[in-house]
XYZ file of C-alpha atoms in Angstrom:
460
model
C 0.805 72.020 191.762
C 2.493 69.867 194.438
C 2.323 66.015 194.502
C 3.593 63.233 196.719
C 3.736 59.468 196.261
C 2.974 57.005 199.034
C 3.641 53.265 198.412
C 0.846 51.224 199.718
C 2.230 47.876 198.586
C 4.588 46.769 195.756
C 1.739 47.156 193.140
C -0.299 50.124 194.486
C 0.443 53.742 195.372
C -1.492 56.813 196.590
C -0.844 60.145 195.033
C -1.630 63.252 197.083
C -2.086 66.368 194.882
C -2.486 69.945 195.950
C -3.385 72.531 193.274
C -3.422 76.412 193.841
C -6.710 77.795 192.730
C -5.181 80.023 190.075
C -4.049 76.865 188.210
C -7.769 76.005 187.774
C -8.399 79.139 185.672
C -8.394 77.525 182.272
C -10.788 74.796 183.545
C -13.087 77.348 185.185
C -13.217 79.367 181.905
C -14.104 76.147 179.980
C -16.694 75.282 182.574
C -18.453 78.751 182.164
C -18.231 78.409 178.312
C -19.774 74.829 178.413
C -22.596 76.022 180.727
C -23.016 78.991 178.427
C -23.620 76.716 175.445
C -26.096 74.466 177.178
C -28.463 76.995 179.000
C -30.525 80.109 178.113
C -31.277 82.990 180.251
C -33.864 85.613 179.376
C -32.264 88.945 178.370
C -28.950 87.442 177.309
C -27.813 85.993 173.964
C -26.955 82.303 173.936
C -23.310 81.950 174.846
C -23.084 85.474 176.145
C -24.271 84.941 179.721
C -21.900 86.714 182.249
C -20.284 84.387 184.763
C -21.863 86.279 187.717
C -25.315 85.557 186.191
C -24.391 81.831 185.742
C -23.346 81.764 189.457
C -26.519 83.416 190.592
C -28.852 81.189 188.432
C -27.189 77.865 188.512
C -24.856 78.062 191.550
C -21.180 78.455 191.799
C -20.929 74.895 192.913
C -22.078 73.619 189.519
C -19.295 75.509 187.870
C -16.671 74.346 190.298
C -17.795 70.710 189.839
C -17.544 71.100 185.957
C -14.194 72.734 186.248
C -12.759 70.077 188.648
C -14.021 67.287 186.454
C -12.100 69.002 183.507
C -8.942 69.647 185.490
C -8.577 66.342 187.455
C -7.248 64.140 184.462
C -4.553 66.714 183.611
C -3.244 67.166 187.129
C -3.492 63.454 187.786
C -1.320 62.902 184.722
C 1.119 65.494 185.768
C 1.462 63.849 189.166
C 2.047 60.415 187.495
C 4.631 61.803 185.268
C 6.335 63.625 188.174
C 6.425 60.452 190.137
C 7.730 58.493 187.140
C 5.007 55.929 187.744
C 4.039 53.168 185.352
C 0.384 52.939 186.176
C -2.147 50.131 185.430
C -5.817 50.900 185.096
C -7.995 53.796 186.290
C -7.284 55.520 189.591
C -9.708 55.787 192.529
C -9.868 59.559 193.121
C -11.058 61.115 196.313
C -11.402 64.973 196.498
C -10.138 65.916 199.931
C -10.629 69.754 199.828
C -12.089 72.293 197.457
C -11.789 75.839 198.720
C -13.270 78.402 196.233
C -10.470 80.849 195.357
C -7.879 79.023 197.367
C -7.078 75.306 196.836
C -7.961 72.040 195.322
C -6.599 68.923 197.149
C -7.279 65.234 196.066
C -5.831 61.749 196.440
C -5.628 59.048 193.812
C -4.878 55.451 194.454
C -3.812 53.301 191.475
C -2.109 50.029 190.629
C 1.431 50.222 189.239
C 3.794 47.839 187.428
C 5.913 46.298 190.129
C 9.737 46.787 190.001
C 11.277 43.490 188.984
C 14.801 42.305 189.407
C 15.819 39.858 186.754
C 18.629 37.580 188.130
C 21.241 35.806 185.915
C 19.358 33.355 183.825
C 22.313 31.887 181.947
C 22.356 28.878 184.219
C 18.829 27.751 183.160
C 18.854 24.076 181.987
C 15.866 22.131 180.480
C 15.246 18.852 178.867
C 13.033 18.444 175.789
C 11.807 15.407 173.739
C 14.276 14.055 171.135
C 13.523 14.290 167.476
C 12.900 10.693 166.713
C 10.940 9.603 163.620
C 10.368 5.921 163.293
C 9.425 3.794 160.415
C 6.041 3.343 161.994
C 5.526 7.165 162.009
C 6.524 7.331 158.361
C 4.178 4.430 157.601
C 1.306 6.233 159.315
C 1.928 9.483 157.442
C 1.999 7.686 154.054
C -1.154 5.742 154.994
C -2.983 9.050 155.845
C -1.971 10.314 152.364
C -3.210 7.197 150.792
C -6.509 7.585 152.702
C -7.003 10.919 151.151
C -6.818 9.387 147.585
C -9.274 6.592 148.336
C -12.073 6.049 145.908
C -15.606 4.815 146.630
C -17.917 2.667 144.687
C -21.519 1.875 145.567
C -22.110 -1.715 146.749
C -25.320 -3.751 147.187
C -24.693 -5.246 150.693
C -24.862 -4.377 154.284
C -22.633 -1.534 155.578
C -19.358 -2.631 157.183
C -16.436 -0.895 159.036
C -14.684 1.576 156.741
C -17.697 1.931 154.384
C -19.007 5.420 153.614
C -22.822 5.644 154.086
C -25.103 8.416 153.004
C -27.602 8.882 155.746
C -30.648 11.021 156.924
C -30.749 11.867 160.615
C -33.642 12.915 162.858
C -33.261 13.757 166.602
C -36.011 13.813 169.123
C -35.915 14.969 172.701
C -38.921 14.126 174.981
C -40.661 12.929 171.804
C -40.367 16.241 169.924
C -38.367 16.757 166.816
C -35.642 19.503 167.418
C -35.727 22.545 165.090
C -32.102 21.856 164.396
C -32.528 18.077 164.597
C -32.873 17.199 160.935
C -30.032 16.395 158.555
C -30.151 15.000 154.980
C -27.661 13.383 152.712
C -24.812 13.228 155.329
C -21.763 11.291 154.266
C -20.270 9.365 157.098
C -17.279 6.918 157.291
C -18.112 4.107 159.656
C -15.598 4.005 162.401
C -14.414 7.544 162.125
C -16.102 8.642 165.269
C -17.006 12.054 163.790
C -20.780 12.100 164.542
C -22.655 10.570 167.432
C -21.745 8.077 169.926
C -23.546 4.828 168.910
C -23.897 5.592 165.245
C -21.370 3.036 164.138
C -23.248 0.235 165.815
C -26.541 1.504 164.464
C -25.641 1.723 160.779
C -23.392 -1.441 160.587
C -25.489 -4.202 158.984
C -27.921 -1.867 157.321
C -28.308 -1.937 153.499
C -29.536 0.982 151.358
C -33.128 1.916 152.463
C -32.568 0.459 155.989
C -33.453 2.466 158.939
C -33.019 2.182 162.769
C -33.333 4.296 165.939
C -30.881 4.545 168.840
C -30.240 6.768 171.795
C -27.281 9.153 172.046
C -26.154 12.242 173.907
C -26.196 15.357 171.500
C -22.719 16.977 171.185
C -23.919 20.326 169.911
C -26.887 22.415 168.861
C -29.954 23.616 170.877
C -30.015 20.481 173.070
C -26.384 19.807 173.538
C -25.741 17.385 176.371
C -29.248 15.889 176.442
C -30.192 12.379 175.515
C -32.037 12.114 172.182
C -33.729 9.609 170.202
C -31.919 9.385 166.735
C -33.556 7.869 163.709
C -31.033 7.137 160.980
C -31.854 6.010 157.428
C -29.239 4.763 155.053
C -29.711 5.750 151.388
C -26.416 4.559 149.983
C -23.535 2.284 150.982
C -20.146 2.778 149.316
C -16.899 0.650 149.790
C -13.636 2.621 149.962
C -10.940 1.367 147.817
C -7.287 2.530 148.582
C -4.760 2.920 145.840
C -1.791 0.570 145.646
C 1.422 1.804 147.343
C 3.636 2.109 144.474
C 5.392 4.683 142.267
C 2.146 5.334 140.343
C 0.582 6.356 143.676
C 3.514 8.604 144.357
C 3.033 10.403 140.994
C -0.742 10.724 141.724
C -0.554 12.053 145.276
C 2.682 14.219 145.189
C 5.219 15.973 143.061
C 7.571 12.982 143.303
C 8.211 10.162 140.890
C 8.793 7.257 143.419
C 7.278 5.899 146.596
C 10.758 6.108 148.284
C 10.822 9.879 147.587
C 7.404 10.216 149.179
C 8.607 8.319 152.231
C 11.705 10.506 152.486
C 9.622 13.688 152.212
C 7.259 12.456 154.886
C 10.073 11.774 157.147
C 11.493 15.249 156.620
C 8.115 16.787 157.305
C 7.743 14.786 160.452
C 11.198 15.792 161.630
C 10.371 19.450 161.004
C 7.140 19.192 162.959
C 8.832 17.496 165.846
C 11.657 20.145 165.880
C 9.131 22.873 166.167
C 7.296 20.951 168.980
C 10.737 20.659 170.574
C 11.305 24.421 170.287
C 7.884 24.983 171.801
C 8.724 22.714 174.698
C 12.083 24.468 175.242
C 10.544 28.017 175.394
C 7.703 26.739 177.728
C 10.134 24.971 180.105
C 12.654 27.888 180.067
C 10.022 30.280 180.785
C 8.780 28.202 183.720
C 12.396 28.130 185.136
C 12.671 31.873 184.624
C 9.390 32.636 186.474
C 10.676 30.442 189.313
C 13.760 32.650 189.577
C 11.827 35.966 189.723
C 9.660 37.436 192.462
C 6.605 39.083 190.748
C 3.928 40.735 192.821
C 0.547 40.782 190.922
C -1.793 43.722 191.176
C -5.110 42.544 192.633
C -7.357 44.563 190.411
C -5.512 43.531 187.159
C -5.754 39.932 188.253
C -9.356 40.151 188.955
C -9.928 41.828 185.581
C -7.995 39.063 183.840
C -9.848 36.297 185.481
C -13.092 37.978 184.609
C -12.055 38.363 180.964
C -10.834 34.661 180.612
C -14.218 33.516 182.240
C -16.303 35.806 180.006
C -14.573 34.717 176.848
C -14.995 31.039 177.638
C -18.683 31.420 178.654
C -19.747 33.844 176.002
C -17.529 33.131 172.988
C -15.806 29.723 172.994
C -18.397 27.563 174.584
C -21.428 28.748 172.626
C -19.476 27.938 169.489
C -19.369 24.346 170.757
C -23.071 24.424 171.829
C -22.136 24.076 175.514
C -22.769 25.948 178.795
C -20.252 26.241 181.474
C -21.927 23.630 183.757
C -21.877 21.120 181.021
C -18.316 21.955 179.993
C -17.161 21.355 183.645
C -19.063 18.130 183.793
C -17.215 16.912 180.547
C -13.973 18.145 182.074
C -14.574 16.396 185.342
C -14.027 19.683 187.195
C -15.943 21.350 190.006
C -16.693 25.079 189.780
C -14.015 25.699 192.533
C -11.380 23.787 190.598
C -12.218 25.674 187.402
C -11.931 28.987 189.330
C -8.548 27.999 190.913
C -7.245 26.884 187.435
C -8.321 30.071 185.817
C -6.626 32.212 188.565
C -3.461 30.124 188.148
C -3.404 30.657 184.320
C -4.182 34.419 184.867
C -1.419 34.770 187.315
C 1.131 33.072 185.131
C -0.021 35.247 182.105
C 0.476 38.554 184.013
C 3.758 37.434 185.478
C 5.013 36.357 182.092
C 4.128 39.621 180.558
C 5.792 41.731 183.349
C 8.983 39.676 183.259
C 9.398 39.645 179.487
C 8.536 43.388 179.369
C 11.250 43.983 181.912
C 13.708 41.971 179.803
C 12.726 44.010 176.713
C 13.588 47.112 178.559
C 16.781 45.771 180.163
C 18.095 44.214 176.877
C 16.941 47.251 174.944
C 15.086 45.081 172.440
C 13.474 46.883 169.514
C 10.907 45.729 166.898
C 11.582 46.485 163.305
C 8.927 47.011 160.723
C 9.807 43.844 159.007
C 9.493 41.865 162.194
C 6.111 43.511 162.878
C 4.958 42.738 159.350
C 6.125 38.983 159.639
C 4.319 38.681 162.928
C 1.120 40.238 161.502
C 1.153 37.829 158.706
C 1.440 34.924 161.107
C -1.351 36.200 163.255
C -3.566 36.810 160.168
C -3.140 33.218 159.003
C -3.925 31.791 162.505
C -7.000 33.962 162.680
C -8.381 32.792 159.310
C -8.321 36.476 157.942
C -6.490 37.907 155.051
C -3.456 40.050 155.962
C -5.251 43.239 154.816
C -8.398 42.424 156.807
C -6.372 41.581 159.991
C -4.217 44.720 159.582
C -7.291 46.928 159.256
C -8.886 45.237 162.315
C -5.714 45.816 164.302
C -5.392 49.452 163.396
C -9.090 50.303 163.797
C -8.962 48.492 167.305
C -5.873 50.532 168.343
C -4.109 47.149 168.777
C -0.840 47.941 167.054
C 0.972 48.557 170.328
C -0.293 45.027 171.499
C 1.262 43.360 168.370
C 4.539 45.294 168.897
C 4.441 44.003 172.554
C 3.986 40.437 171.277
C 6.990 40.621 169.140
C 9.167 42.231 171.677
C 8.287 39.617 174.296
C 8.958 36.989 171.797
C 12.441 38.310 171.231
C 12.964 38.593 174.950
C 12.045 34.964 175.615
C 14.280 33.929 172.687
C 17.130 35.767 174.374
C 16.524 33.695 177.527
C 16.162 30.400 175.572
C 19.354 31.176 173.683
C 21.349 31.581 176.913
C 19.827 28.444 178.446
C 21.130 24.862 178.110
C 18.605 22.741 176.186
C 19.168 19.069 176.019
C 17.043 16.357 174.635
C 16.067 13.010 176.316
C 19.083 11.440 174.670
C 21.467 13.905 176.370
C 22.255 15.782 173.260
C 22.534 19.609 173.183
C 19.657 21.030 171.040
C 20.134 23.765 168.480
C 16.799 25.393 168.046
C 17.601 27.957 165.285
C 14.500 29.198 163.347
C 12.102 26.959 165.328
C 12.801 28.834 168.501
C 11.967 32.170 166.927
C 8.561 30.958 165.587
C 7.780 29.096 168.774
C 8.527 32.195 171.078
C 6.575 34.548 168.960
C 3.638 32.025 169.074
C 3.966 31.882 172.878
C 4.112 35.751 173.131
C 0.761 35.814 171.197
C -0.952 33.802 173.872
C -0.260 36.690 176.287
C -2.480 38.990 174.021
C -5.415 38.581 176.450
C -3.596 39.876 179.382
C -2.025 42.782 177.223
C -5.608 43.518 176.081
C -6.929 43.826 179.665
C -4.122 46.199 180.563
C -4.541 48.252 177.356
C -8.128 48.566 177.977
C -7.527 49.606 181.586
C -5.103 52.292 180.444
């Protein structure tokens, strides 16, 4: 076999392959055997039909077609390996010549990973928010804890802001009650904004047994986005009573003995959260700076597949869970279809470029993923998916997604390497030491590239 590689552009090549006919022998033998198992000819036992009889009865062309179909993947793979190509997706194959007993010639056009030059990134500088926890932040956190330990008691008066009302709901559209438009014994805190627009105004002033009707746009369900006539009936009104902010509350709501200790713990938790957010900001901004330094051609087909995947996932998985269709979603977002398409393409391009650049860094820096690192990452991903580690691991193995997880961890380590080399300052001008928060943030960021990786894995 002889093969040659022609570069069509930085992300696509054409392979030209010539195969002497004698190298097709094993595929021809396999073709005759396969046809033997599928057909019957009077006078011959099944599977024992001579090749000349198959040629006469079914045509030599059918045998050659079967043999070529069997041989092409093998010769294509050999040509890819000879050319040391990192291919993406399936090739477009064109058989140029097939001379029985002489020669098979074909071409294969396929996308490849572009060659990327990573420049010196040690001079990257970014600014992130300072970790600043105010007394107001601590007050708010303690108040949220206090809210969780509020008690309620039934009152014989009209409902007011902050009260918890038990209500029955009925939704009609065009005068017809919706199949999913009934709800009973719903507990609702007035002013929380958790149900329908207009419900606070409707129930305030009603006592137990009171009923009213108002109009509101439905946020979910079979008639999401439509105006509905909502009938609400109040069956119970309860006043919320907050515990006093003292040491007794501290002992009730936490493992601490004093309110001062609760406040100190709240401050520490808020600082940890802001440090994580700071690390996330750092890796996002360092990545943006890195991508600005690197020229990354994007394969057209891979980009088209990624855009299609992102759009499909939004339309058929994410939006249905919210009871929305794409048109309504765009209306809520205040975007036109063209703006949505442009934004999706921009996100897809960034995702693919990020993957290519970080994978190149993994190769250049010779970064490996240990079993311990993979296990830790799997546990994080399982927690974020809502599955148990065993369930998530089983799904990953059965779906053949272990290489994808390894890639996520490796890219996380690559980005961490760049962040470590960069200068990160906060808005106060102080140098930021990211430590453990950087590792977790970069691994979380690399997980966001799973969709682009899945597209490539499926294509391969």
